[in-house]
PDB file of C-alpha atoms in Angstrom:
ATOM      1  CA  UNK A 149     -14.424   8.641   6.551  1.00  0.00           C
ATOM      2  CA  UNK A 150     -12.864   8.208   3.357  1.00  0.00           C
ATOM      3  CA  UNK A 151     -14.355   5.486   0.697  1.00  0.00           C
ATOM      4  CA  UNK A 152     -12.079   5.080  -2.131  1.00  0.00           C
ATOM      5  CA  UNK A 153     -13.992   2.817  -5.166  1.00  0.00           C
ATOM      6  CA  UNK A 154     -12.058   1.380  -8.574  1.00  0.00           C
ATOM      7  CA  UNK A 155     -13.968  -0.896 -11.162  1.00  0.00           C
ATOM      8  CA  UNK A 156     -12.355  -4.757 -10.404  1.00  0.00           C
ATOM      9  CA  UNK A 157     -11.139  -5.705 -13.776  1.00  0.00           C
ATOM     10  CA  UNK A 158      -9.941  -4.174 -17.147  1.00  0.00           C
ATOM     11  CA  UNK A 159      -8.178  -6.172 -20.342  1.00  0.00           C
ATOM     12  CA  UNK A 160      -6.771  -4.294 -23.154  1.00  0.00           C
ATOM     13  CA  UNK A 161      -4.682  -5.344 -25.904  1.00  0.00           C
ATOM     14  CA  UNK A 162      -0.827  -5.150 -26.120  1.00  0.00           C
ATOM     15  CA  UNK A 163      -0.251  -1.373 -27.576  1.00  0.00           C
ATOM     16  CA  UNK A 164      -3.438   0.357 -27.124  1.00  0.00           C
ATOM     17  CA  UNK A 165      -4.091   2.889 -24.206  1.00  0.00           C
ATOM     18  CA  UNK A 166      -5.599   1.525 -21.041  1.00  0.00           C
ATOM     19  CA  UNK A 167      -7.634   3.954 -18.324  1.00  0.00           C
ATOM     20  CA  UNK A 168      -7.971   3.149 -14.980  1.00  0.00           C
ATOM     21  CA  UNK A 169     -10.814   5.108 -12.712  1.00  0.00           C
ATOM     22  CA  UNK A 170     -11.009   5.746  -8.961  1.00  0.00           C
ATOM     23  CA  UNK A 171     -13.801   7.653  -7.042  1.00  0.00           C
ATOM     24  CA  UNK A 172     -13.434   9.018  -3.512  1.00  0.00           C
ATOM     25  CA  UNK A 173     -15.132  10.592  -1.099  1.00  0.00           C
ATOM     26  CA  UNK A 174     -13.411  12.641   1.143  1.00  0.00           C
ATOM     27  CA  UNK A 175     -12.396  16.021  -0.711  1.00  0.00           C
ATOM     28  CA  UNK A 176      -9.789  17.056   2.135  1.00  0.00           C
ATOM     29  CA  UNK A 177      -7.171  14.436   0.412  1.00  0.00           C
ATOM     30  CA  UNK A 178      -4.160  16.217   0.016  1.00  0.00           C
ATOM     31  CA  UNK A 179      -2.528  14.335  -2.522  1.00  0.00           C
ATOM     32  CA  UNK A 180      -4.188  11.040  -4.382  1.00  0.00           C
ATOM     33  CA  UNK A 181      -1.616   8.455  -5.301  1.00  0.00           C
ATOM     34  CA  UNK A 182      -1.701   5.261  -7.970  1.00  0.00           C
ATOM     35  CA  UNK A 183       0.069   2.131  -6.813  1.00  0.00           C
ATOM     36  CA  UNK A 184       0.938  -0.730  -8.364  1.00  0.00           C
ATOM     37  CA  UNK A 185       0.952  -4.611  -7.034  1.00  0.00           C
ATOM     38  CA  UNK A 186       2.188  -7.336  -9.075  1.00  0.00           C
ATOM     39  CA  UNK A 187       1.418 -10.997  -8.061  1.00  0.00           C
ATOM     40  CA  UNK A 188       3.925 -12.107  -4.600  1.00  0.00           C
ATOM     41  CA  UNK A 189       5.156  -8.749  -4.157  1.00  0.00           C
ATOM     42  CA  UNK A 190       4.656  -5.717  -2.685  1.00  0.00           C
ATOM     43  CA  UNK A 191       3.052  -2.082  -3.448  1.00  0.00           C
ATOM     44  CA  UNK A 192       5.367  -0.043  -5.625  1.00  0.00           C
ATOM     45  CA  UNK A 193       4.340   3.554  -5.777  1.00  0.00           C
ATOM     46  CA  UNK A 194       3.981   4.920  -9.355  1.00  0.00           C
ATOM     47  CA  UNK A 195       2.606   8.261  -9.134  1.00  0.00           C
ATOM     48  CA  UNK A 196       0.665  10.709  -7.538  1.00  0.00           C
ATOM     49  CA  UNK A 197      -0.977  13.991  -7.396  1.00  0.00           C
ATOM     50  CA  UNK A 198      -1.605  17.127  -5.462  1.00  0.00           C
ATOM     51  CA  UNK A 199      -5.116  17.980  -4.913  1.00  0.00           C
ATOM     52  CA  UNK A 200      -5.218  21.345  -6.739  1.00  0.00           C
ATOM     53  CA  UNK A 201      -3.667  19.793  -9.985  1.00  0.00           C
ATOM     54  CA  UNK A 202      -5.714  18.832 -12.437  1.00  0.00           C
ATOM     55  CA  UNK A 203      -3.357  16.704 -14.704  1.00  0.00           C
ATOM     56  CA  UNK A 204       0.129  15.076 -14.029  1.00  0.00           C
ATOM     57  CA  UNK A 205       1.991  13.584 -16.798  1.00  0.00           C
ATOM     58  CA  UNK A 206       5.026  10.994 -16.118  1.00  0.00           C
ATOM     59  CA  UNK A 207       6.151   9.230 -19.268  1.00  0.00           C
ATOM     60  CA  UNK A 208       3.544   6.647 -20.237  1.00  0.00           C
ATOM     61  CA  UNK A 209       1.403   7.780 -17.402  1.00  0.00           C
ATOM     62  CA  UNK A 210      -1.507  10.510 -17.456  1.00  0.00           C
ATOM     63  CA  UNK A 211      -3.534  11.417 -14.363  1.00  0.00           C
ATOM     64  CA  UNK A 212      -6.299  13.381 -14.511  1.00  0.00           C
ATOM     65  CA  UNK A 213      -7.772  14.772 -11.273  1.00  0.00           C
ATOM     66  CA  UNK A 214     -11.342  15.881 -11.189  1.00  0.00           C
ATOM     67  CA  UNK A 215     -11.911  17.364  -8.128  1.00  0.00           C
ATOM     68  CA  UNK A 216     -15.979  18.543  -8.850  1.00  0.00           C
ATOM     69  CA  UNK A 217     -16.698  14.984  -9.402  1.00  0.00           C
ATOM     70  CA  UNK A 218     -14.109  13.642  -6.697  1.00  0.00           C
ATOM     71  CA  UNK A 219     -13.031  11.509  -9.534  1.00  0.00           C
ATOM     72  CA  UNK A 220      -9.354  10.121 -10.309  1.00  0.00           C
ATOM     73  CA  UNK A 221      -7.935   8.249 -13.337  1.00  0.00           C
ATOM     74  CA  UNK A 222      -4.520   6.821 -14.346  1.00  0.00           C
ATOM     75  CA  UNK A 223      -3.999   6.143 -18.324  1.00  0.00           C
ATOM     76  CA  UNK A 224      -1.363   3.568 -19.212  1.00  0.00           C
ATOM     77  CA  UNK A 225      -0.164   4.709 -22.919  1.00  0.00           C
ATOM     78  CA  UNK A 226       1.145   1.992 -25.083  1.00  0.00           C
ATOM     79  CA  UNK A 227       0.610  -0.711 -22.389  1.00  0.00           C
ATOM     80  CA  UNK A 228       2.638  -3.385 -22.355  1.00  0.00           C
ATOM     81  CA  UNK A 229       2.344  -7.250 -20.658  1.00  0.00           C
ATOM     82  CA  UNK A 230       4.776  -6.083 -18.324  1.00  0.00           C
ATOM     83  CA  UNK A 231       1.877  -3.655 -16.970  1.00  0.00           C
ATOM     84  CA  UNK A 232      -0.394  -6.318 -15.982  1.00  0.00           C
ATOM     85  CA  UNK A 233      -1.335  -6.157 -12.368  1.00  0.00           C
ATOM     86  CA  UNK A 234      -3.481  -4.951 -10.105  1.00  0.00           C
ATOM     87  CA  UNK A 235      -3.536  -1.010  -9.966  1.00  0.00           C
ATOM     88  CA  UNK A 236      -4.740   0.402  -6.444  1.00  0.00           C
ATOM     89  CA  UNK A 237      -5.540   4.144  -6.155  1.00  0.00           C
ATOM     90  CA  UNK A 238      -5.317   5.818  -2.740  1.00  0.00           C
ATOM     91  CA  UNK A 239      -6.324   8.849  -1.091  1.00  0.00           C
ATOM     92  CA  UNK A 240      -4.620  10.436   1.876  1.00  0.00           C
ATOM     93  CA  UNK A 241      -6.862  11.508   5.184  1.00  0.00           C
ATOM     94  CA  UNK A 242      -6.302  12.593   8.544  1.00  0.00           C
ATOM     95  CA  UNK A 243      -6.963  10.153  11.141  1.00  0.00           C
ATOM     96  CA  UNK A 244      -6.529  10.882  14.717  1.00  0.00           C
ATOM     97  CA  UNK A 245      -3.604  13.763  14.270  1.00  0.00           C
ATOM     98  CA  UNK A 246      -1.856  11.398  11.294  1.00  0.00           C
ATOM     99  CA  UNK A 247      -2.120  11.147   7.723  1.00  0.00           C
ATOM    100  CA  UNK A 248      -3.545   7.411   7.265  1.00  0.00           C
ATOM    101  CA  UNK A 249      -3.558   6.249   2.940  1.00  0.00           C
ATOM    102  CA  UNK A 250      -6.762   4.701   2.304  1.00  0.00           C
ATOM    103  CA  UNK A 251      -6.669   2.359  -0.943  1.00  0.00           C
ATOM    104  CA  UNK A 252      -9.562   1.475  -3.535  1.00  0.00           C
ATOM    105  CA  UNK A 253     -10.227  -2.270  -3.716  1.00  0.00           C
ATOM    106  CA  UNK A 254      -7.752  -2.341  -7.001  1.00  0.00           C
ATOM    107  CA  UNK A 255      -8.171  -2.934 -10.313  1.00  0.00           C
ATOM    108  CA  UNK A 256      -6.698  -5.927 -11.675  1.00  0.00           C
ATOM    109  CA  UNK A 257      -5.376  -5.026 -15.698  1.00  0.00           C
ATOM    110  CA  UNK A 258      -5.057  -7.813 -17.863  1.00  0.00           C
ATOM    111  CA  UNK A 259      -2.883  -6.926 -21.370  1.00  0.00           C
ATOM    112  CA  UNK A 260      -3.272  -9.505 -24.095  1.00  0.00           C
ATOM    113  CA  UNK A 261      -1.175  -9.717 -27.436  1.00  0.00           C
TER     114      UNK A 261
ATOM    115  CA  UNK B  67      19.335   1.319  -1.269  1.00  0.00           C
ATOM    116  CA  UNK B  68      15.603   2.019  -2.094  1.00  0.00           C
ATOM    117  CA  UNK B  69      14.417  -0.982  -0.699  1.00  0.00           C
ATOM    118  CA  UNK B  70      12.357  -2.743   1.815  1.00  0.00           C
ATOM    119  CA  UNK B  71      13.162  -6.055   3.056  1.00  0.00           C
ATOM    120  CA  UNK B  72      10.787  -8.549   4.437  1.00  0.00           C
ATOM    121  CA  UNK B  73      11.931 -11.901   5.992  1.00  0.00           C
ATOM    122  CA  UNK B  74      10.594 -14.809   5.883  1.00  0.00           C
ATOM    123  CA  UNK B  75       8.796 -14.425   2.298  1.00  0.00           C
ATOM    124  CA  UNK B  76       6.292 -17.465   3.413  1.00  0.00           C
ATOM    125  CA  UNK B  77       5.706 -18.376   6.696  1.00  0.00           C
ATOM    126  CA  UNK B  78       3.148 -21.598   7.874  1.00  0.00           C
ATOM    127  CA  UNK B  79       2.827 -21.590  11.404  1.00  0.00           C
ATOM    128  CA  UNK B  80       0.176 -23.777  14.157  1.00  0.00           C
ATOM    129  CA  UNK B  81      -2.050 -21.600  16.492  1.00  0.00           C
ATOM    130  CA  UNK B  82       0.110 -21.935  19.126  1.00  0.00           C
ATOM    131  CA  UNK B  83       2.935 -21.684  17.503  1.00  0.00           C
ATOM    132  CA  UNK B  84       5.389 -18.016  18.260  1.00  0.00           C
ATOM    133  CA  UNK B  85       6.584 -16.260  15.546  1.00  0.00           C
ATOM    134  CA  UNK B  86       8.272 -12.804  14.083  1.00  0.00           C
ATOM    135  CA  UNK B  87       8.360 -11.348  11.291  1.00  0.00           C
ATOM    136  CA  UNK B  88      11.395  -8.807  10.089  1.00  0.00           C
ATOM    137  CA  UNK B  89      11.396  -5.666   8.250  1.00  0.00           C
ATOM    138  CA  UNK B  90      14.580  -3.738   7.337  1.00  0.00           C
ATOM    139  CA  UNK B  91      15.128  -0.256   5.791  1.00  0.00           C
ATOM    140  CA  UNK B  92      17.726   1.545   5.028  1.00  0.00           C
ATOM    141  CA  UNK B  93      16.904   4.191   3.584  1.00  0.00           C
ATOM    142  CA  UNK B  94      16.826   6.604   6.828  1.00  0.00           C
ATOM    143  CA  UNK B  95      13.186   6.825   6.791  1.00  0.00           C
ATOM    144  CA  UNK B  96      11.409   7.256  10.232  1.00  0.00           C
ATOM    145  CA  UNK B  97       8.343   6.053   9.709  1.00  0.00           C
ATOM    146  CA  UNK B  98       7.304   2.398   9.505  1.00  0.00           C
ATOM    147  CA  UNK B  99       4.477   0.426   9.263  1.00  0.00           C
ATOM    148  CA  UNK B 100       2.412  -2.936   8.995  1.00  0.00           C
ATOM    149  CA  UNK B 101      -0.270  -3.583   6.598  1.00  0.00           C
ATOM    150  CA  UNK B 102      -2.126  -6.685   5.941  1.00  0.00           C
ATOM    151  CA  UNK B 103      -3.178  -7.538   2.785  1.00  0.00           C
ATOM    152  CA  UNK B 104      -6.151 -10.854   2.483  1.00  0.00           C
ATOM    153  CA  UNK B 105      -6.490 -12.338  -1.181  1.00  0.00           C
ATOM    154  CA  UNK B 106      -8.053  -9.847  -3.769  1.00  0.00           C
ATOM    155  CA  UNK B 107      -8.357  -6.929  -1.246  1.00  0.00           C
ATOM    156  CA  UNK B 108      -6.382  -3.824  -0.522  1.00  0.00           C
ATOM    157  CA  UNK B 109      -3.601  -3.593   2.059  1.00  0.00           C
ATOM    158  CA  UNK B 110      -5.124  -2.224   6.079  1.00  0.00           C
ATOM    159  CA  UNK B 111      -3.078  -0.451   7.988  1.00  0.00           C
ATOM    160  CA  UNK B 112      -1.974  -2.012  11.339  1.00  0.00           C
ATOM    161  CA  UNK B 113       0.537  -0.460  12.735  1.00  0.00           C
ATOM    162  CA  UNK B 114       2.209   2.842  12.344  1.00  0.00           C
ATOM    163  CA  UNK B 115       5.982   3.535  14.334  1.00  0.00           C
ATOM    164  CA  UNK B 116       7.156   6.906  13.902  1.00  0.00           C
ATOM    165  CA  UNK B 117      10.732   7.641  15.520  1.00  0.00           C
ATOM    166  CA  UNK B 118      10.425   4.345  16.736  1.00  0.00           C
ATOM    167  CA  UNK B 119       7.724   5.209  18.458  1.00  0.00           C
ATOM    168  CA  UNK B 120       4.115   3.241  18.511  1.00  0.00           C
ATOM    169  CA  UNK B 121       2.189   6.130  16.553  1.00  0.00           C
ATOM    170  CA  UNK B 122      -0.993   4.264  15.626  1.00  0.00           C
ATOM    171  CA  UNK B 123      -2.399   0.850  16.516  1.00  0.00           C
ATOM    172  CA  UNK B 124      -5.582   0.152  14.397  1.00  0.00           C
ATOM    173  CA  UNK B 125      -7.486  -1.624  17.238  1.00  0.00           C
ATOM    174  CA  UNK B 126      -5.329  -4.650  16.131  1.00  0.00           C
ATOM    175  CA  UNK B 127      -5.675  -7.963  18.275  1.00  0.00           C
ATOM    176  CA  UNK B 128      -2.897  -8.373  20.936  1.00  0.00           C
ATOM    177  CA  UNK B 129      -1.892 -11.357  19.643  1.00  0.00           C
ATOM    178  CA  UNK B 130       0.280  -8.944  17.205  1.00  0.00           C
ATOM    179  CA  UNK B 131       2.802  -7.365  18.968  1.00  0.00           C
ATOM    180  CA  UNK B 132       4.982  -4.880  17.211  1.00  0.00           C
ATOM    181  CA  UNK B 133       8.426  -3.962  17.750  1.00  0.00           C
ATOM    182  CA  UNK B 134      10.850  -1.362  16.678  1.00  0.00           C
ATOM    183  CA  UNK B 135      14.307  -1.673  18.223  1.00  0.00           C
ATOM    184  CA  UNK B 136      16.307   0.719  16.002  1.00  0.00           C
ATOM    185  CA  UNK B 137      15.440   3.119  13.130  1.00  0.00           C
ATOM    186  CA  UNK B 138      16.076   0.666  10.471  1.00  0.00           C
ATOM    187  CA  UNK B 139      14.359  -2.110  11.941  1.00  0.00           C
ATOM    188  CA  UNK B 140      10.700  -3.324  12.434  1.00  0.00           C
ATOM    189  CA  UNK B 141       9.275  -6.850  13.824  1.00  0.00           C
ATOM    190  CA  UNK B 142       5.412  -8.346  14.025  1.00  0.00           C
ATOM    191  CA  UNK B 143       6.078 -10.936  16.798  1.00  0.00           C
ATOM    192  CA  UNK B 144       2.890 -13.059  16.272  1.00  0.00           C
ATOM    193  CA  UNK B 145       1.436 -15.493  19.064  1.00  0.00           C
ATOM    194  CA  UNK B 146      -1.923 -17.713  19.148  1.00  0.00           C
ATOM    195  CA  UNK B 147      -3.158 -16.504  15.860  1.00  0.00           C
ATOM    196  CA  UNK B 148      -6.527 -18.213  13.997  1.00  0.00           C
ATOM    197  CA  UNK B 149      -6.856 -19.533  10.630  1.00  0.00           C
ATOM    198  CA  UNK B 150      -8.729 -15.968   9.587  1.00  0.00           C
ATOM    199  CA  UNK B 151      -5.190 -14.308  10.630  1.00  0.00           C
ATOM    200  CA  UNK B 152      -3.479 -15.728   7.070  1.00  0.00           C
ATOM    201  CA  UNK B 153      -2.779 -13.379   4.942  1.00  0.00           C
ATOM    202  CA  UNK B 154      -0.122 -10.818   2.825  1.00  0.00           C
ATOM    203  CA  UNK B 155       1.892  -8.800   5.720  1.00  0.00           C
ATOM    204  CA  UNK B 156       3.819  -6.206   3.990  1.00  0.00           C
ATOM    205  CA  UNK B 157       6.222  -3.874   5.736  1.00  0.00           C
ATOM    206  CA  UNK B 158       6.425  -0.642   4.335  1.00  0.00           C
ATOM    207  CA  UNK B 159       8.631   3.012   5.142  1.00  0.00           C
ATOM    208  CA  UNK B 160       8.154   6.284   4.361  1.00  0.00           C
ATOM    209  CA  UNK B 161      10.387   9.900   5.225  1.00  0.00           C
ATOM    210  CA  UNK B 162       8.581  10.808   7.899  1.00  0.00           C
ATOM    211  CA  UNK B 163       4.838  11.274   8.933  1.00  0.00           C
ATOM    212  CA  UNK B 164       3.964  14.294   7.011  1.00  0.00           C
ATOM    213  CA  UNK B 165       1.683  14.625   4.423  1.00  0.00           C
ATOM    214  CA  UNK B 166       2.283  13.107   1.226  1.00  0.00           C
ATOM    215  CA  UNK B 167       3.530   9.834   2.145  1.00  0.00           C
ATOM    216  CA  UNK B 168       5.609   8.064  -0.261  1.00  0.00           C
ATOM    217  CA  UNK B 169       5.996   4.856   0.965  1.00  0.00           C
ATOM    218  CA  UNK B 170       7.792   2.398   0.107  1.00  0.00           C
ATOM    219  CA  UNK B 171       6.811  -1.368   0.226  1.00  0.00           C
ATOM    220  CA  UNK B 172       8.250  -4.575   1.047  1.00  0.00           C
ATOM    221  CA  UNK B 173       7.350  -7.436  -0.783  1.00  0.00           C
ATOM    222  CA  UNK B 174       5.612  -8.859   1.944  1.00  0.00           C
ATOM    223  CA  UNK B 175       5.267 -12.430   4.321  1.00  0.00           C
ATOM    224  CA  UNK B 176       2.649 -14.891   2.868  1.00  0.00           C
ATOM    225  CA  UNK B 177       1.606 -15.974   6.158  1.00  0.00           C
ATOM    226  CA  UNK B 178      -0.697 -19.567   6.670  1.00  0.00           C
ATOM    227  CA  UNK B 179      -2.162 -20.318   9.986  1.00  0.00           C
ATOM    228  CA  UNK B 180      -3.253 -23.988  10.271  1.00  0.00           C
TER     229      UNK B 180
END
């Protein structure tokens, strides 16, 4: 099945870039998505990709998609306080006829002035 | 409306106590589901409805029962759970159960079992 890994913690300063790195397993994942979870709330979706991209841009966000190394990462331009929380990434298998999201562990992202 | 709403947003209950949590959409998706989330650890998938329709059941406990009376609607009634049950439940929609599932999450029932 489908093992989806993220390093646990990251701090950057208030303005500089921060990256954010997933690895993953299963190659068959159509698409590869980046969700966000601040503290008492839910999963907000913030972007994703389709497997035969190699880069996705969105405003402040930049993923980059190597599919060779089965590695995904999501970089946060100018990040701001407001970014801190925990980032999870998620890739999409089939499980018993259905598409089933499995999510990395998440990587909690600390921004100090 | 882009949004999913979970109710009660904290929730202590006894192990023998009965209780339900809500979920509401409106958004005309036709796919819901449950997740639970335990403290520093992604969300697991519990339960997936799909045209209100059981579609998956994660070898969950039967002391969760799900529930989908309408399209907009979903409920976790919740009987004779254990201390080990507490946890994040978040409620979360998406179109349909094609590929490329956008879902869209609730903010969840912090649920203590005592």
């Amino acid at each position: 099945g489908e093992d989806v890994e993220q390093s646990l913690f990251l701090s950057v300063r208030e303005g500089d870039s921060s990256v954010i790195n997933c690895t993953y397993t299963d190659s068959s994942s159509t698409y590869l998505y980046w969700y966000k979870q601040e503290p008492g709330a839910g999963l907000q979706l913030l972007t994703y990709i389709f497997s035969n991209m190699d880069m996705k841009q969105d405003q402040r966000l930049t993923v980059l998609l190597n599919k060779k190394d089965k590695h995904l990462s999501l970089r946060i331009a100018d990040t701001q306080t407001g970014d801190s929380a925990i980032y999870f990434c998620a890739g999409e298998i089939i499980s018993g006829g259905y598409n089933k999201l499995i999510f990395g562990a998440g990587t909690r992202l600390a921004v100090h002035p | 409306d882009t949004e999913v709403t979970q109710t009660p947003k904290h929730l202590v209950m006894g192990m023998t106590n009965k209780k339900s949590l809500k979920c509401e959409q409106h958004m005309g998706h036709r796919a819901m589901y449950w997740y639970k989330q335990k403290a520093k650890k992604p969300p697991e998938l519990m339960f997936v409805y799909s045209y209100e329709k059981l579609s998956i059941n994660e070898s969950v406990p039967s002391r969760f029962s799900p529930e989908c009376p309408n399209s907009s609607l979903l409920n976790l009634h919740l009987h004779a759970l254990q201390p080990e049950d507490s946890a994040l439940y978040l409620c979360a929609s998406s179109q349909d159960r094609s590929t490329n599932e956008k879902l869209f999450f609730g903010s969840g029932t912090q649920l203590s079992v005592l």
